[in-house]
Coordinates of N, CA and C in Angstrom, one line a residue:
X1 N 0.8 -1.2 0.0 CA 0.0 0.0 0.0 C 0.9 1.3 0.0
X2 N 0.6 2.2 -0.9 CA 1.3 3.4 -1.0 C 0.4 4.5 -0.4
X3 N 0.8 5.1 0.7 CA 0.0 6.0 1.4 C 0.3 7.5 1.1
X4 N -0.7 8.2 0.8 CA -0.5 9.6 0.4 C -1.3 10.5 1.3
X5 N -0.7 11.6 1.8 CA -1.5 12.7 2.5 C -1.5 13.9 1.7
X6 N -2.6 14.6 1.6 CA -2.8 15.9 0.9 C -3.2 16.9 1.9
X7 N -2.4 18.0 2.1 CA -2.6 19.0 3.1 C -2.7 20.4 2.5
X8 N -3.9 20.9 2.4 CA -4.1 22.2 1.8 C -5.3 22.8 2.5
X9 N -5.3 24.1 2.8 CA -6.5 24.7 3.5 C -7.6 25.0 2.5
X10 N -7.5 24.7 1.2 CA -8.6 24.9 0.3 C -9.0 23.4 -0.1
X11 N -10.2 23.1 0.4 CA -10.8 21.8 0.2 C -10.8 21.4 -1.3
X12 N -11.1 22.3 -2.2 CA -11.2 22.0 -3.6 C -9.9 21.6 -4.2
X13 N -8.8 22.1 -3.7 CA -7.5 21.7 -4.1 C -7.2 20.3 -3.7
X14 N -7.5 20.0 -2.5 CA -7.3 18.6 -2.0 C -8.1 17.6 -2.8
X15 N -9.3 17.9 -3.0 CA -10.2 17.0 -3.8 C -9.7 16.9 -5.3
X16 N -9.2 18.0 -5.8 CA -8.7 17.9 -7.2 C -7.5 17.0 -7.3
X17 N -6.5 17.2 -6.4 CA -5.3 16.3 -6.4 C -5.7 14.8 -6.2
X18 N -6.6 14.6 -5.2 CA -7.0 13.2 -4.9 C -7.7 12.6 -6.2
X19 N -8.5 13.3 -6.8 CA -9.2 12.8 -8.0 C -8.3 12.5 -9.2
X20 N -7.3 13.4 -9.3 CA -6.3 13.3 -10.4 C -5.5 11.9 -10.2
X21 N -5.1 11.7 -8.9 CA -4.4 10.5 -8.6 C -5.2 9.2 -8.8
X22 N -6.4 9.2 -8.2 CA -7.3 8.0 -8.3 C -7.8 7.7 -9.6
X23 N -7.9 8.7 -10.5 CA -8.5 8.5 -11.8 C -7.5 8.3 -12.9
X24 N -6.2 8.4 -12.6 CA -5.2 8.3 -13.6 C -4.9 6.8 -14.0
X25 N -4.8 6.5 -15.3 CA -4.6 5.2 -15.7 C -3.2 4.6 -15.4
X26 N -2.2 5.4 -15.4 CA -0.9 5.0 -15.1 C -0.8 4.4 -13.6
X27 N -1.7 4.9 -12.8 CA -1.6 4.5 -11.4 C -2.6 3.5 -11.0
X28 N -3.4 3.0 -12.0 CA -4.4 2.0 -11.7 C -3.9 0.7 -11.0
X29 N -2.7 0.3 -11.4 CA -2.2 -0.9 -10.8 C -1.5 -0.7 -9.4
X30 N -1.4 0.5 -9.0 CA -0.8 0.8 -7.7 C -1.9 0.8 -6.6
X31 N -1.6 0.2 -5.5 CA -2.5 0.2 -4.4 C -2.3 1.5 -3.6
X32 N -3.1 2.5 -3.8 CA -2.9 3.8 -3.2 C -4.1 4.2 -2.2
X33 N -3.7 4.7 -1.1 CA -4.6 5.2 -0.1 C -4.3 6.6 0.2
X34 N -5.4 7.5 0.2 CA -5.2 8.9 0.3 C -6.0 9.5 1.5
X35 N -5.3 10.3 2.3 CA -6.0 11.0 3.4 C -5.8 12.5 3.2
X36 N -6.9 13.3 3.5 CA -6.9 14.7 3.3 C -6.9 15.5 4.6
X37 N -6.1 16.5 4.6 CA -6.0 17.4 5.8 C -6.1 18.9 5.4
X38 N -6.9 19.7 6.1 CA -7.1 21.1 5.7 C -6.3 22.0 6.5
X39 N -5.4 21.5 7.4 CA -4.5 22.4 8.1 C -3.3 21.6 8.6
X40 N -2.2 22.3 8.9 CA -1.0 21.6 9.3 C -1.1 20.9 10.7
X41 N -1.9 21.5 11.6 CA -2.0 20.9 12.9 C -2.6 19.5 12.9
X42 N -3.6 19.3 12.1 CA -4.2 17.9 12.1 C -3.3 16.9 11.4
X43 N -2.5 17.4 10.4 CA -1.6 16.5 9.8 C -0.5 16.1 10.8
X44 N 0.0 17.1 11.5 CA 1.1 16.8 12.5 C 0.6 15.8 13.6
X45 N -0.7 16.1 14.0 CA -1.3 15.3 15.1 C -1.4 13.8 14.6
X46 N -1.8 13.6 13.3 CA -1.9 12.3 12.7 C -0.5 11.6 12.7
X47 N 0.5 12.4 12.3 CA 1.8 11.8 12.2 C 2.4 11.4 13.6
X48 N 2.0 12.2 14.6 CA 2.4 11.9 15.9 C 1.7 10.7 16.5
X49 N 0.7 10.3 15.9 CA 0.0 9.0 16.2 C 0.6 7.8 15.5
X50 N 1.8 8.1 14.9 CA 2.6 7.0 14.2 C 2.0 6.6 12.9
X51 N 1.1 7.4 12.3 CA 0.6 7.1 11.0 C 1.8 7.4 10.0
X52 N 2.1 6.5 9.1 CA 3.2 6.6 8.2 C 2.6 6.9 6.8
X53 N 3.2 8.0 6.2 CA 2.8 8.3 4.8 C 4.1 8.1 3.9
X54 N 3.9 7.7 2.7 CA 5.0 7.6 1.7 C 5.2 8.9 1.1
X55 N 4.1 9.7 0.9 CA 4.2 10.9 0.1 C 3.2 11.9 0.8
X56 N 3.7 13.2 0.9 CA 2.8 14.2 1.4 C 2.8 15.4 0.4
X57 N 1.6 15.8 -0.1 CA 1.4 17.0 -0.9 C 1.2 18.1 0.2
X58 N 2.0 19.1 0.3 CA 2.0 20.0 1.4 C 1.9 21.5 0.8
X59 N 0.8 22.1 1.1 CA 0.7 23.6 0.7 C 1.6 24.4 1.6
X60 N 2.3 25.3 0.9 CA 3.3 26.2 1.6 C 2.5 27.2 2.4
X61 N 1.5 27.8 1.8 CA 0.7 28.9 2.4 C -0.5 28.4 3.3
X62 N -0.2 27.5 4.2 CA -1.2 27.1 5.1 C -1.5 28.2 6.2
X63 N -2.4 27.9 7.1 CA -2.8 28.9 8.1 C -1.8 29.2 9.2
X64 N -2.2 28.8 10.4 CA -1.4 29.1 11.6 C 0.0 28.5 11.6
X65 N 0.0 27.2 11.2 CA 1.3 26.6 10.9 C 1.5 26.4 9.4
X66 N 2.4 27.1 8.8 CA 2.5 27.0 7.3 C 3.3 25.7 6.9
X67 N 3.3 25.5 5.6 CA 3.9 24.3 5.1 C 5.4 24.1 5.4
X68 N 6.1 25.3 5.4 CA 7.5 25.3 5.8 C 7.8 24.7 7.2
X69 N 7.0 25.2 8.1 CA 7.1 24.8 9.5 C 6.7 23.3 9.6
X70 N 5.7 22.9 8.9 CA 5.3 21.5 9.0 C 6.4 20.6 8.5
X71 N 7.0 21.0 7.4 CA 8.1 20.3 6.8 C 9.3 20.1 7.8
X72 N 9.6 21.2 8.5 CA 10.7 21.2 9.5 C 10.3 20.3 10.7
X73 N 9.1 20.3 11.1 CA 8.6 19.5 12.2 C 8.8 18.0 11.8
X74 N 8.4 17.7 10.6 CA 8.6 16.3 10.1 C 10.0 15.9 10.0
X75 N 10.9 16.8 9.5 CA 12.3 16.4 9.3 C 13.1 16.5 10.6
X76 N 13.0 17.7 11.3 CA 13.8 17.9 12.5 C 13.3 17.4 13.8
X77 N 12.0 17.6 14.1 CA 11.4 17.2 15.4 C 11.1 15.7 15.4
X78 N 10.5 15.2 14.3 CA 10.1 13.8 14.2 C 11.2 12.9 13.7
X79 N 12.2 13.6 13.2 CA 13.4 12.9 12.6 C 12.9 11.9 11.5
X80 N 12.0 12.3 10.7 CA 11.5 11.5 9.6 C 12.2 12.1 8.3
X81 N 13.1 11.3 7.8 CA 13.9 11.8 6.6 C 13.5 11.0 5.4
X82 N 12.5 10.1 5.5 CA 12.2 9.2 4.4 C 10.9 9.5 3.7
X83 N 9.9 10.1 4.4 CA 8.6 10.5 3.8 C 8.9 11.5 2.7
X84 N 8.4 11.3 1.5 CA 8.6 12.2 0.4 C 7.6 13.4 0.5
X85 N 8.1 14.6 0.3 CA 7.3 15.8 0.4 C 7.3 16.5 -1.0
X86 N 6.1 16.9 -1.4 CA 5.9 17.7 -2.6 C 5.2 19.0 -2.1
X87 N 5.9 20.1 -2.3 CA 5.3 21.4 -1.9 C 4.3 22.0 -3.0
X88 N 3.2 22.5 -2.6 CA 2.3 23.2 -3.4 C 2.2 24.7 -3.1
X89 N 2.2 25.5 -4.1 CA 2.2 26.9 -3.8 C 1.5 27.8 -4.9
X90 N 1.0 28.9 -4.5 CA 0.4 29.8 -5.5 C 1.5 30.8 -6.0
X91 N 2.7 30.7 -5.4 CA 3.8 31.6 -5.8 C 4.8 30.8 -6.7
X92 N 5.6 31.6 -7.4 CA 6.6 31.0 -8.3 C 8.0 31.1 -7.7
X93 N 8.2 31.7 -6.6 CA 9.5 31.8 -5.9 C 9.5 31.1 -4.6
X94 N 10.6 30.6 -4.2 CA 10.7 29.8 -3.0 C 11.8 30.2 -2.1
X95 N 11.6 30.2 -0.8 CA 12.6 30.5 0.1 C 13.6 29.4 0.2
X96 N 14.9 29.8 0.4 CA 16.0 28.7 0.5 C 15.7 27.7 1.6
X97 N 15.0 28.1 2.7 CA 14.8 27.2 3.8 C 13.9 26.0 3.4
X98 N 13.2 26.1 2.3 CA 12.4 25.0 1.8 C 13.2 23.9 1.4
X99 N 14.4 24.2 0.9 CA 15.3 23.1 0.4 C 15.9 22.3 1.5
X100 N 16.0 22.8 2.7 CA 16.4 22.1 3.9 C 15.5 20.9 4.2
X101 N 14.2 21.0 3.8 CA 13.2 20.0 4.0 C 13.4 18.9 3.0
X102 N 14.1 19.1 1.9 CA 14.4 18.2 0.8 C 13.1 17.7 0.2
X103 N 12.3 18.6 -0.4 CA 11.1 18.2 -1.1 C 11.6 17.5 -2.5
X104 N 10.8 16.6 -3.0 CA 11.2 16.0 -4.3 C 10.7 16.8 -5.4
X105 N 9.6 17.7 -5.2 CA 9.1 18.5 -6.3 C 8.4 19.7 -5.7
X106 N 8.2 20.7 -6.5 CA 7.3 21.9 -6.3 C 6.2 21.9 -7.3
X107 N 5.0 22.1 -6.9 CA 3.9 22.2 -7.9 C 3.2 23.6 -7.7
X108 N 3.1 24.3 -8.8 CA 2.4 25.6 -8.7 C 0.9 25.5 -8.9
X109 N 0.2 26.4 -8.3 CA -1.3 26.5 -8.5 C -1.5 27.5 -9.7
X110 N -2.5 27.3 -10.6 CA -3.4 26.2 -10.5 C -2.8 24.8 -10.8
X111 N -3.3 23.8 -10.2 CA -2.8 22.4 -10.3 C -2.8 21.9 -11.7
X112 N -1.7 21.3 -12.2 CA -1.6 20.7 -13.5 C -1.5 19.1 -13.3
X113 N -2.5 18.5 -13.9 CA -2.6 17.0 -13.7 C -1.3 16.3 -14.0
X114 N -0.6 16.7 -15.1 CA 0.7 16.0 -15.5 C 1.7 16.1 -14.4
X115 N 1.8 17.2 -13.7 CA 2.8 17.4 -12.7 C 2.5 16.6 -11.4
X116 N 1.2 16.5 -11.1 CA 0.8 15.7 -10.0 C 1.2 14.2 -10.2
X117 N 0.9 13.7 -11.4 CA 1.2 12.3 -11.7 C 2.7 12.1 -11.7
X118 N 3.5 13.0 -12.3 CA 4.9 12.9 -12.3 C 5.5 12.8 -10.9
X119 N 4.9 13.6 -10.0 CA 5.4 13.6 -8.6 C 5.1 12.3 -7.9
X120 N 3.9 11.7 -8.1 CA 3.6 10.4 -7.5 C 4.4 9.3 -8.1
X121 N 4.6 9.3 -9.4 CA 5.5 8.3 -10.0 C 6.9 8.3 -9.5
X122 N 7.4 9.6 -9.4 CA 8.8 9.8 -8.8 C 8.9 9.3 -7.4
X123 N 7.9 9.6 -6.6 CA 7.9 9.1 -5.2 C 7.9 7.6 -5.1
X124 N 7.1 7.0 -5.9 CA 7.0 5.5 -5.9 C 8.3 4.9 -6.4
X125 N 8.9 5.5 -7.4 CA 10.2 5.0 -7.9 C 11.3 5.1 -6.8
X126 N 11.4 6.3 -6.1 CA 12.4 6.5 -5.1 C 12.1 5.5 -3.9
X127 N 10.9 5.4 -3.5 CA 10.5 4.5 -2.4 C 10.9 3.0 -2.7
X128 N 10.7 2.6 -4.0 CA 11.0 1.2 -4.4 C 12.5 1.0 -4.2
X129 N 13.3 2.0 -4.6 CA 14.8 1.9 -4.5 C 15.2 1.9 -3.0
X130 N 14.6 2.7 -2.2 CA 15.0 2.9 -0.8 C 14.5 1.7 0.0
X131 N 13.5 1.0 -0.4 CA 13.0 -0.1 0.4 C 13.8 -1.4 0.2
X132 N 14.8 -1.3 -0.6 CA 15.8 -2.4 -0.7 C 16.7 -2.3 0.5
X133 N 17.3 -3.4 0.9 CA 18.0 -3.4 2.1 C 19.5 -3.8 2.0
X134 N 20.3 -3.3 2.9 CA 21.7 -3.8 3.0 C 21.7 -4.9 4.0
X135 N 22.4 -6.0 3.7 CA 22.4 -7.2 4.5 C 23.8 -7.5 5.0
X136 N 23.9 -7.8 6.3 CA 25.2 -8.1 6.9 C 25.0 -9.1 8.1
X137 N 26.1 -9.7 8.4 CA 26.1 -10.7 9.6 C 26.6 -10.0 10.8
X138 N 25.7 -10.0 11.8 CA 26.0 -9.4 13.1 C 26.1 -10.6 14.1
X139 N 27.4 -10.9 14.5 CA 27.6 -12.1 15.4 C 27.1 -13.3 14.6
X140 N 26.0 -14.0 15.1 CA 25.6 -15.2 14.4 C 24.3 -15.0 13.6
X141 N 23.7 -13.8 13.7 CA 22.5 -13.5 13.0 C 22.7 -12.6 11.7
X142 N 21.8 -12.7 10.8 CA 21.8 -11.8 9.6 C 20.9 -10.7 9.8
X143 N 21.4 -9.5 9.6 CA 20.6 -8.3 9.8 C 20.3 -7.6 8.4
X144 N 19.1 -7.1 8.2 CA 18.8 -6.3 7.0 C 18.3 -4.9 7.4
X145 N 19.0 -3.9 6.8 CA 18.6 -2.5 7.1 C 18.3 -1.8 5.8
X146 N 17.1 -1.1 5.8 CA 16.7 -0.4 4.6 C 17.8 0.7 4.2
X147 N 18.1 0.8 3.0 CA 19.0 1.8 2.5 C 18.6 3.2 3.0
X148 N 17.3 3.5 3.0 CA 16.8 4.8 3.4 C 17.0 5.1 4.9
X149 N 17.2 4.0 5.7 CA 17.4 4.2 7.1 C 18.8 4.4 7.5
X150 N 19.7 4.1 6.5 CA 21.2 4.2 6.8 C 21.6 5.7 6.7
X151 N 22.3 6.2 7.7 CA 22.8 7.6 7.6 C 24.3 7.5 7.1
X152 N 25.1 6.7 7.7 CA 26.5 6.5 7.2 C 27.1 5.3 7.8
X153 N 28.2 4.8 7.1 CA 29.0 3.8 7.6 C 30.3 4.4 8.0
X154 N 30.9 3.9 9.1 CA 32.2 4.3 9.6 C 33.1 3.1 9.9
X155 N 34.3 3.2 9.4 CA 35.2 2.0 9.7 C 36.2 2.4 10.7
X156 N 36.5 1.4 11.6 CA 37.6 1.5 12.6 C 38.4 0.2 12.6
X157 N 39.4 0.2 11.8 CA 40.2 -1.0 11.5 C 39.3 -2.0 10.9
X158 N 39.1 -3.1 11.5 CA 38.3 -4.2 10.8 C 36.8 -4.0 11.2
X159 N 36.5 -3.2 12.1 CA 35.1 -3.1 12.5 C 34.4 -2.0 11.7
X160 N 33.1 -2.2 11.3 CA 32.3 -1.3 10.6 C 31.1 -0.9 11.5
X161 N 30.9 0.4 11.6 CA 29.7 0.9 12.4 C 28.7 1.5 11.4
X162 N 27.5 1.0 11.5 CA 26.4 1.6 10.6 C 25.5 2.4 11.5
X163 N 25.5 3.7 11.3 CA 24.6 4.6 12.0 C 23.4 4.8 11.2
X164 N 22.2 4.4 11.8 CA 20.9 4.4 11.2 C 20.0 5.4 11.9
X165 N 18.9 5.6 11.3 CA 17.9 6.6 11.9 C 17.6 6.3 13.3
X166 N 17.3 5.0 13.6 CA 16.9 4.6 14.9 C 17.9 3.7 15.7
X167 N 18.8 3.1 15.0 CA 19.8 2.2 15.7 C 21.2 2.4 15.1
X168 N 22.2 1.8 15.9 CA 23.5 1.7 15.4 C 24.0 0.3 15.5
X169 N 24.6 -0.2 14.4 CA 25.0 -1.6 14.4 C 26.5 -1.7 14.2
X170 N 27.1 -2.8 14.5 CA 28.5 -3.0 14.3 C 28.8 -4.4 13.7
X171 N 29.7 -4.5 12.8 CA 30.0 -5.8 12.3 C 31.4 -5.7 11.7
X172 N 32.0 -6.9 11.3 CA 33.3 -6.9 10.7 C 33.2 -6.9 9.2
X173 N 34.0 -6.0 8.5 CA 34.0 -5.9 7.1 C 35.0 -4.9 6.5
X174 N 34.9 -4.8 5.2 CA 35.8 -3.8 4.5 C 35.0 -2.8 3.8
X175 N 35.4 -1.5 3.8 CA 34.7 -0.5 3.2 C 34.6 -0.7 1.7
X176 N 35.7 -1.1 1.1 CA 35.6 -1.3 -0.4 C 34.6 -2.4 -0.9
X177 N 34.4 -3.4 0.0 CA 33.5 -4.4 -0.3 C 32.0 -3.9 -0.1
X178 N 31.8 -3.1 0.9 CA 30.5 -2.6 1.2 C 30.1 -1.7 0.1
X179 N 31.0 -0.8 -0.4 CA 30.7 0.2 -1.4 C 30.1 -0.5 -2.7
X180 N 30.6 -1.7 -3.0 CA 30.2 -2.4 -4.2 C 28.7 -2.8 -4.1
X181 N 28.1 -2.9 -2.9 CA 26.8 -3.4 -2.8 C 25.8 -2.3 -2.5
X182 N 26.2 -1.0 -2.6 CA 25.4 0.1 -2.2 C 24.9 0.9 -3.5
X183 N 23.7 1.5 -3.4 CA 23.2 2.3 -4.5 C 24.1 3.5 -4.7
X184 N 23.9 4.2 -5.9 CA 24.8 5.3 -6.2 C 24.6 6.5 -5.3
X185 N 23.5 6.6 -4.5 CA 23.3 7.8 -3.7 C 24.1 7.7 -2.4
X186 N 25.0 6.6 -2.2 CA 25.9 6.5 -1.2 C 27.3 7.0 -1.7
X187 N 27.9 8.0 -1.0 CA 29.1 8.6 -1.4 C 30.2 8.4 -0.4
X188 N 31.5 8.5 -0.8 CA 32.6 8.3 0.1 C 33.5 9.5 0.2
X189 N 33.2 10.4 1.2 CA 34.0 11.6 1.4 C 35.3 11.4 2.0
X190 N 35.6 10.2 2.6 CA 36.8 9.9 3.3 C 36.9 8.4 3.3
X191 N 38.1 7.9 3.4 CA 38.3 6.4 3.3 C 37.6 5.7 4.5
X192 N 37.3 6.4 5.6 CA 36.7 5.8 6.7 C 35.2 6.0 6.8
X193 N 34.6 6.7 5.8 CA 33.2 6.9 5.8 C 32.5 6.7 4.5
X194 N 31.3 6.1 4.5 CA 30.4 6.1 3.4 C 29.1 6.7 3.8
X195 N 28.6 7.7 3.1 CA 27.5 8.5 3.6 C 26.3 8.4 2.6
X196 N 25.1 8.3 3.2 CA 23.9 8.4 2.4 C 23.6 9.8 2.0
X197 N 23.8 10.2 0.7 CA 23.6 11.5 0.2 C 22.3 12.1 0.7
X198 N 21.3 11.3 0.7 CA 19.9 11.9 1.1 C 19.8 12.2 2.5
X199 N 20.8 11.8 3.3 CA 20.8 12.1 4.8 C 21.7 13.3 5.1
X200 N 22.2 14.0 4.1 CA 23.1 15.1 4.3 C 22.3 16.4 4.4
X201 N 22.5 17.1 5.5 CA 21.7 18.4 5.7 C 22.5 19.6 5.2
X202 N 23.8 19.6 5.4 CA 24.6 20.7 5.0 C 25.9 20.3 4.5
X203 N 26.4 21.0 3.4 CA 27.8 20.7 2.9 C 28.6 21.9 3.3
X204 N 29.8 21.5 3.8 CA 30.9 22.5 4.1 C 32.1 22.1 3.3
X205 N 33.1 23.1 3.1 CA 34.2 22.7 2.3 C 35.0 21.5 2.8
X206 N 35.1 21.3 4.1 CA 35.9 20.2 4.6 C 35.1 19.2 5.4
X207 N 33.7 19.3 5.4 CA 32.9 18.3 6.2 C 31.4 18.3 5.7
X208 N 30.8 17.2 6.0 CA 29.3 17.1 5.7 C 28.6 17.0 7.1
X209 N 27.5 17.6 7.2 CA 26.7 17.5 8.4 C 25.4 16.8 8.0
X210 N 25.2 15.6 8.7 CA 24.0 14.8 8.4 C 22.9 15.3 9.3
X211 N 21.7 14.7 9.1 CA 20.5 15.1 9.8 C 20.6 14.9 11.3
X212 N 21.4 13.9 11.7 CA 21.6 13.7 13.2 C 22.4 14.7 13.8
X213 N 23.1 15.5 13.0 CA 24.0 16.5 13.6 C 25.5 16.1 13.6
X214 N 25.7 14.8 13.2 CA 27.1 14.3 13.2 C 27.8 15.0 12.0
X215 N 29.1 15.2 12.2 CA 30.0 15.8 11.2 C 30.9 14.8 10.6
X216 N 30.9 14.7 9.3 CA 31.7 13.7 8.6 C 32.8 14.5 7.8
X217 N 34.0 14.1 8.1 CA 35.2 14.8 7.4 C 35.3 14.5 6.0
X218 N 35.5 15.5 5.2 CA 35.9 15.3 3.7 C 37.4 15.4 3.6
X219 N 38.0 14.3 3.2 CA 39.5 14.3 3.1 C 39.9 15.3 2.0
X220 N 41.1 15.9 2.1 CA 41.5 16.9 1.1 C 41.5 16.3 -0.3
X221 N 41.8 15.0 -0.5 CA 41.9 14.4 -1.8 C 40.5 14.2 -2.4
X222 N 39.4 14.3 -1.6 CA 38.1 14.0 -2.0 C 37.2 15.2 -2.2
X223 N 37.8 16.4 -1.9 CA 36.9 17.6 -1.9 C 36.4 18.0 -3.3
X224 N 37.3 17.9 -4.3 CA 36.8 18.2 -5.6 C 35.7 17.2 -6.1
X225 N 36.0 16.0 -5.8 CA 35.0 14.9 -6.2 C 33.7 15.1 -5.5
X226 N 33.7 15.4 -4.2 CA 32.4 15.6 -3.5 C 31.7 16.8 -4.0
X227 N 32.4 17.9 -4.3 CA 31.8 19.1 -4.9 C 31.1 18.8 -6.2
X228 N 31.8 18.0 -7.0 CA 31.2 17.7 -8.3 C 30.0 16.8 -8.2
X229 N 30.0 15.9 -7.2 CA 28.8 15.1 -6.9 C 27.7 15.9 -6.4
X230 N 28.0 16.9 -5.6 CA 26.9 17.8 -5.0 C 26.3 18.6 -6.2
X231 N 27.1 19.1 -7.1 CA 26.6 19.9 -8.2 C 25.7 19.0 -9.1
X232 N 26.1 17.8 -9.3 CA 25.4 16.9 -10.2 C 24.0 16.6 -9.5
X233 N 24.0 16.2 -8.2 CA 22.8 15.9 -7.6 C 21.8 17.1 -7.4
X234 N 22.4 18.2 -7.1 CA 21.5 19.4 -6.9 C 20.9 19.8 -8.3
X235 N 21.7 19.7 -9.3 CA 21.1 20.0 -10.7 C 20.0 19.1 -11.0
X236 N 20.2 17.8 -10.7 CA 19.2 16.8 -11.0 C 17.9 17.0 -10.2
X237 N 18.2 17.4 -8.9 CA 17.0 17.6 -8.0 C 16.2 18.8 -8.4
X238 N 16.9 19.9 -8.9 CA 16.2 21.1 -9.3 C 15.4 20.8 -10.6
X239 N 16.0 19.9 -11.5 CA 15.3 19.6 -12.7 C 14.0 18.7 -12.3
X240 N 14.2 17.8 -11.4 CA 13.0 17.0 -10.9 C 11.9 17.8 -10.3
X241 N 12.4 18.8 -9.4 CA 11.4 19.6 -8.6 C 10.6 20.5 -9.5
X242 N 11.2 21.0 -10.5 CA 10.5 22.0 -11.3 C 10.0 21.5 -12.7
X243 N 10.2 20.2 -12.9 CA 9.8 19.6 -14.1 C 8.3 19.6 -14.2

């Protein structure tokens, strides 16, 4: 089941997006469930009840709590870095702080059917990739961790530490072998670290800051490479967001 929340203070906008999704032929084979919220407060309350959504269409210009604040509550307070967010707005310009929430797209009003469907298909595609897991042996048991839950790997001699959203694991292995089995959105800024690009909150010339607040060193020899990777990903993200 792919769960979608639509949050806009205009009921007609919520109904329009819902009908576009449910009536689209490309999505007929997907099992989709949609909930509607007309303010940020009720959406946050539902999320705090541990309701999980794969995708949230979120109006920027909400009432008392606007969409920017809701996005930061989801990312920073709830530490939810996996739910996909699509911002909706009647404006064509966006504040830089929106990008800290890492939305996958922006959709302008009036709503265009094609852009809604592209957003849903992109969210499904990303979720399918992230729902694959990294597998390793921890003592005598085999552990599987979703790629989306991994923040970074850190090596200390023969031991590997995996820092995840909710837990930290340790096992014996080699970084070069681990890198071979990871998707391309994992990058290596230092020989002792492999980082999930999607878990990076800030880039600095000599370090990365992930959503947990941990600081990952970028080695001098890797700085140019990491900068090029950042430019490539940000360019692609901008193209996806405004496509």
